[in-house]
C-alpha positions as protocol buffer text, in pm:
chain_id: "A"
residue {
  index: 1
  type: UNK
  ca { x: -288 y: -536 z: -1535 }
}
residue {
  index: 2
  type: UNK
  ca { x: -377 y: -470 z: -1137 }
}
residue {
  index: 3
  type: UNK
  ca { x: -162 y: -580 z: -882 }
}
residue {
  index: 4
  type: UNK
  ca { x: -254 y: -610 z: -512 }
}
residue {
  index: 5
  type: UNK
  ca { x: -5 y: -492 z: -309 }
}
residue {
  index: 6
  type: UNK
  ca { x: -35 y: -582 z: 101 }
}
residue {
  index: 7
  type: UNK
  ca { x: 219 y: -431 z: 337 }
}
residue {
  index: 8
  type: UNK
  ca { x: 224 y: -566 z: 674 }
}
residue {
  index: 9
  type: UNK
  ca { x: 353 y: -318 z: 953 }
}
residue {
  index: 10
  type: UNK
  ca { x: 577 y: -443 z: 1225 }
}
residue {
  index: 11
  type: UNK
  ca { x: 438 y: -436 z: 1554 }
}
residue {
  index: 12
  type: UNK
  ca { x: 471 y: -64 z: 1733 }
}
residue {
  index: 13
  type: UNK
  ca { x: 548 y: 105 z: 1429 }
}
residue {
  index: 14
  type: UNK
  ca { x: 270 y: 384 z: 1440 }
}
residue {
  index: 15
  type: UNK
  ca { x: 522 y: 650 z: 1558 }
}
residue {
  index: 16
  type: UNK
  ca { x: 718 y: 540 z: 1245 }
}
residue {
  index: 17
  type: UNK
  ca { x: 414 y: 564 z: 1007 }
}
residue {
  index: 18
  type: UNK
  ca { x: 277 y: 857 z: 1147 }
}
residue {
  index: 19
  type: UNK
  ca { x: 656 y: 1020 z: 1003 }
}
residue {
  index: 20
  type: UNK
  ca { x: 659 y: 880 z: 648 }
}
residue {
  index: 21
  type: UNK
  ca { x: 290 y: 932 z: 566 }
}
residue {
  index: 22
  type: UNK
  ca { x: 328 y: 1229 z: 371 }
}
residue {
  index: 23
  type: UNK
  ca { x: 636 y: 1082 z: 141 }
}
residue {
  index: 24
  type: UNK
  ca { x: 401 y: 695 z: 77 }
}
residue {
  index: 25
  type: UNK
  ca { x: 82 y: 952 z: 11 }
}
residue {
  index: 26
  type: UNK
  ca { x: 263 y: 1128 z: -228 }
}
residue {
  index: 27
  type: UNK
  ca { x: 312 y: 821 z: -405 }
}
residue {
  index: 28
  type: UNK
  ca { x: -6 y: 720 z: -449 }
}
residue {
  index: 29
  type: UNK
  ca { x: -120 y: 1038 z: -563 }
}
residue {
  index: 30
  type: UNK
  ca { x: 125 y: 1029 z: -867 }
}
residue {
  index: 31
  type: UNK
  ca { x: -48 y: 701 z: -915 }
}
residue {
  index: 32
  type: UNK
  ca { x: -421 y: 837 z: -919 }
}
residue {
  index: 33
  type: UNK
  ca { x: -345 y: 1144 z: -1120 }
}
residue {
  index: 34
  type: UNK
  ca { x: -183 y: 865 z: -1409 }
}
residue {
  index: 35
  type: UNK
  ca { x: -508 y: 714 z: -1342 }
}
residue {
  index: 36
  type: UNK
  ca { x: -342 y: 360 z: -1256 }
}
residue {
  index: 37
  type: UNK
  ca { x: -463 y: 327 z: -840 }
}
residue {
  index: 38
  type: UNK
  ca { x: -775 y: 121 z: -811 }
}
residue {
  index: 39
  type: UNK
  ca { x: -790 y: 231 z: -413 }
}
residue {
  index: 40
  type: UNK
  ca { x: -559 y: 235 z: -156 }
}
residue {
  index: 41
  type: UNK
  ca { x: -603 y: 259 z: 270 }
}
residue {
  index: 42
  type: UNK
  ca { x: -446 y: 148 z: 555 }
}
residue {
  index: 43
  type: UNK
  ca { x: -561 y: -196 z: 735 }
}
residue {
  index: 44
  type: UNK
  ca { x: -671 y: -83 z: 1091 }
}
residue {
  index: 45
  type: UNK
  ca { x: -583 y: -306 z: 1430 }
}
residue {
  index: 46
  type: UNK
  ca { x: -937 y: -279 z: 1549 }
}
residue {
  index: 47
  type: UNK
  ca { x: -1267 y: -240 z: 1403 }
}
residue {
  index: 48
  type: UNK
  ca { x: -1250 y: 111 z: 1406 }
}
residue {
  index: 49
  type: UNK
  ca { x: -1167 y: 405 z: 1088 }
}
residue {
  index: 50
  type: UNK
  ca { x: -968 y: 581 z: 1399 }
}
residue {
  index: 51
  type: UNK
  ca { x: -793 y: 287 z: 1533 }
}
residue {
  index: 52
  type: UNK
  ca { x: -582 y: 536 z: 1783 }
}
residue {
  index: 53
  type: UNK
  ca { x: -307 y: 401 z: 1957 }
}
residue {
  index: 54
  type: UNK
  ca { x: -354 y: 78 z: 1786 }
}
residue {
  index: 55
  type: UNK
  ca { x: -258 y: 192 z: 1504 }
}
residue {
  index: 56
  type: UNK
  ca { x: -236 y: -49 z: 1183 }
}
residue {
  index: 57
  type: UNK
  ca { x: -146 y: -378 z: 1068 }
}
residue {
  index: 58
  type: UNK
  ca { x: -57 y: -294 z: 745 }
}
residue {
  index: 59
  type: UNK
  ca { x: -217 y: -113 z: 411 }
}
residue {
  index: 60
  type: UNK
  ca { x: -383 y: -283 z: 103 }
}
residue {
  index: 61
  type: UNK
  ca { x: -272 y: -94 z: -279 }
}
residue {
  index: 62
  type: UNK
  ca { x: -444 y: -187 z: -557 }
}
residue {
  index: 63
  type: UNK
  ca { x: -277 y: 3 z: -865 }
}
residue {
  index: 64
  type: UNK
  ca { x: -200 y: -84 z: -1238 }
}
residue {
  index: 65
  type: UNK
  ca { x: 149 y: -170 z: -1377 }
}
residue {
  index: 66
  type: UNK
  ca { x: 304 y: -292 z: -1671 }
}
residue {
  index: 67
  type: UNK
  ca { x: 451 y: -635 z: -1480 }
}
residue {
  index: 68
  type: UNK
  ca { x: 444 y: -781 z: -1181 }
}
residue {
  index: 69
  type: UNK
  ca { x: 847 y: -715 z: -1187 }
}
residue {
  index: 70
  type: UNK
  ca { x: 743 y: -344 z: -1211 }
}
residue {
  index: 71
  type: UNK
  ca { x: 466 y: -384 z: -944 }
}
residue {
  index: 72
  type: UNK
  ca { x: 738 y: -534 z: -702 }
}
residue {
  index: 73
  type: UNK
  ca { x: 980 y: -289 z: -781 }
}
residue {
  index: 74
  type: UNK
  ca { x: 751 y: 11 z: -692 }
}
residue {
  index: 75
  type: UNK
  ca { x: 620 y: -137 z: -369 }
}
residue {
  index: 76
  type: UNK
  ca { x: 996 y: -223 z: -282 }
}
residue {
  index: 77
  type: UNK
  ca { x: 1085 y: 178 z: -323 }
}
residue {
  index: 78
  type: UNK
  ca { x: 758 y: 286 z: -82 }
}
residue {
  index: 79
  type: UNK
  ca { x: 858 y: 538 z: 186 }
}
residue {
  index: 80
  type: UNK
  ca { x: 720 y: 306 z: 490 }
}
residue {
  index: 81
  type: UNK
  ca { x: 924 y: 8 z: 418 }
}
residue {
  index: 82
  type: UNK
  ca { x: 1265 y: 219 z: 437 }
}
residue {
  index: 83
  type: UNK
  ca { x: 1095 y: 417 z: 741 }
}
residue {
  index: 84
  type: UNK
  ca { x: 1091 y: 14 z: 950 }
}
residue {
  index: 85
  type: UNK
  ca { x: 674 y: 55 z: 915 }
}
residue {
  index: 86
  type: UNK
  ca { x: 666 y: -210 z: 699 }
}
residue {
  index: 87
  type: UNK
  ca { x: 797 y: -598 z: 776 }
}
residue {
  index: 88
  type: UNK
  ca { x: 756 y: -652 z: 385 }
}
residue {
  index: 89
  type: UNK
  ca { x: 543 y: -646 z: 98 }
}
residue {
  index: 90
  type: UNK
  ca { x: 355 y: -902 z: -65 }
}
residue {
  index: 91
  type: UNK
  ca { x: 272 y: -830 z: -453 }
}
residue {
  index: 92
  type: UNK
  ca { x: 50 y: -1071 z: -612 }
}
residue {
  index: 93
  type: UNK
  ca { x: -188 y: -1031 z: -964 }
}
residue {
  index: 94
  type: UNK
  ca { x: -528 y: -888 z: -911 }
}
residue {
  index: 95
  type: UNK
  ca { x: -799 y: -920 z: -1169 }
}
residue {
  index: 96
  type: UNK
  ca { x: -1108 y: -654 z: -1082 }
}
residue {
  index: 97
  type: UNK
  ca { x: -1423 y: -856 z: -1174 }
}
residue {
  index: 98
  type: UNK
  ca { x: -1685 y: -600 z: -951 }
}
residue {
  index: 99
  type: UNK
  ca { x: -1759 y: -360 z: -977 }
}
């Protein structure tokens, strides 16, 4: 099954972010080459792809996992929330209907 996952970045964290990028990408790559992420990308602070200064106000995961136990668990190990980007994760069922 998909699971949404939606971190939300504490305020002035884009220094922070900026540092762990590499270690949460790497992540999601493992997840795309088991073919289990549905999309992943970062939820910009204004209306903008290059939000700047900014920065972000968190990042949206969709990926498949066997539970929503194992969902939580891998959103709970990502790189940004031990880096302080994150405030926390929220990890909730997703059913794809469209496309």
């Amino acid at each position: 099954m998909f699971y949404m996952i939606h971190g939300r970045d504490l305020a002035h964290s884009l220094e922070k972010r900026l540092a762990a990028r590499s270690a949460h990408l790497e992540r999601l790559e493992a997840l795309q080459h088991q073919g289990r992420l549905l999309l992943a990308g970062p939820l910009p602070a204004v209306d903008s792809n290059d939000p700047g200064p900014a920065g972000f106000t968190g990042s949206l995961i969709v990926a498949e996992f066997e539970s929503l136990e194992a969902a939580r668990l891998w959103a709970e190990a990502d790189p940004y929330l031990a880096a302080g980007v994150y405030a926390g994760v929220d990890v909730r069922p997703f059913r794809k209907v469209l496309p």
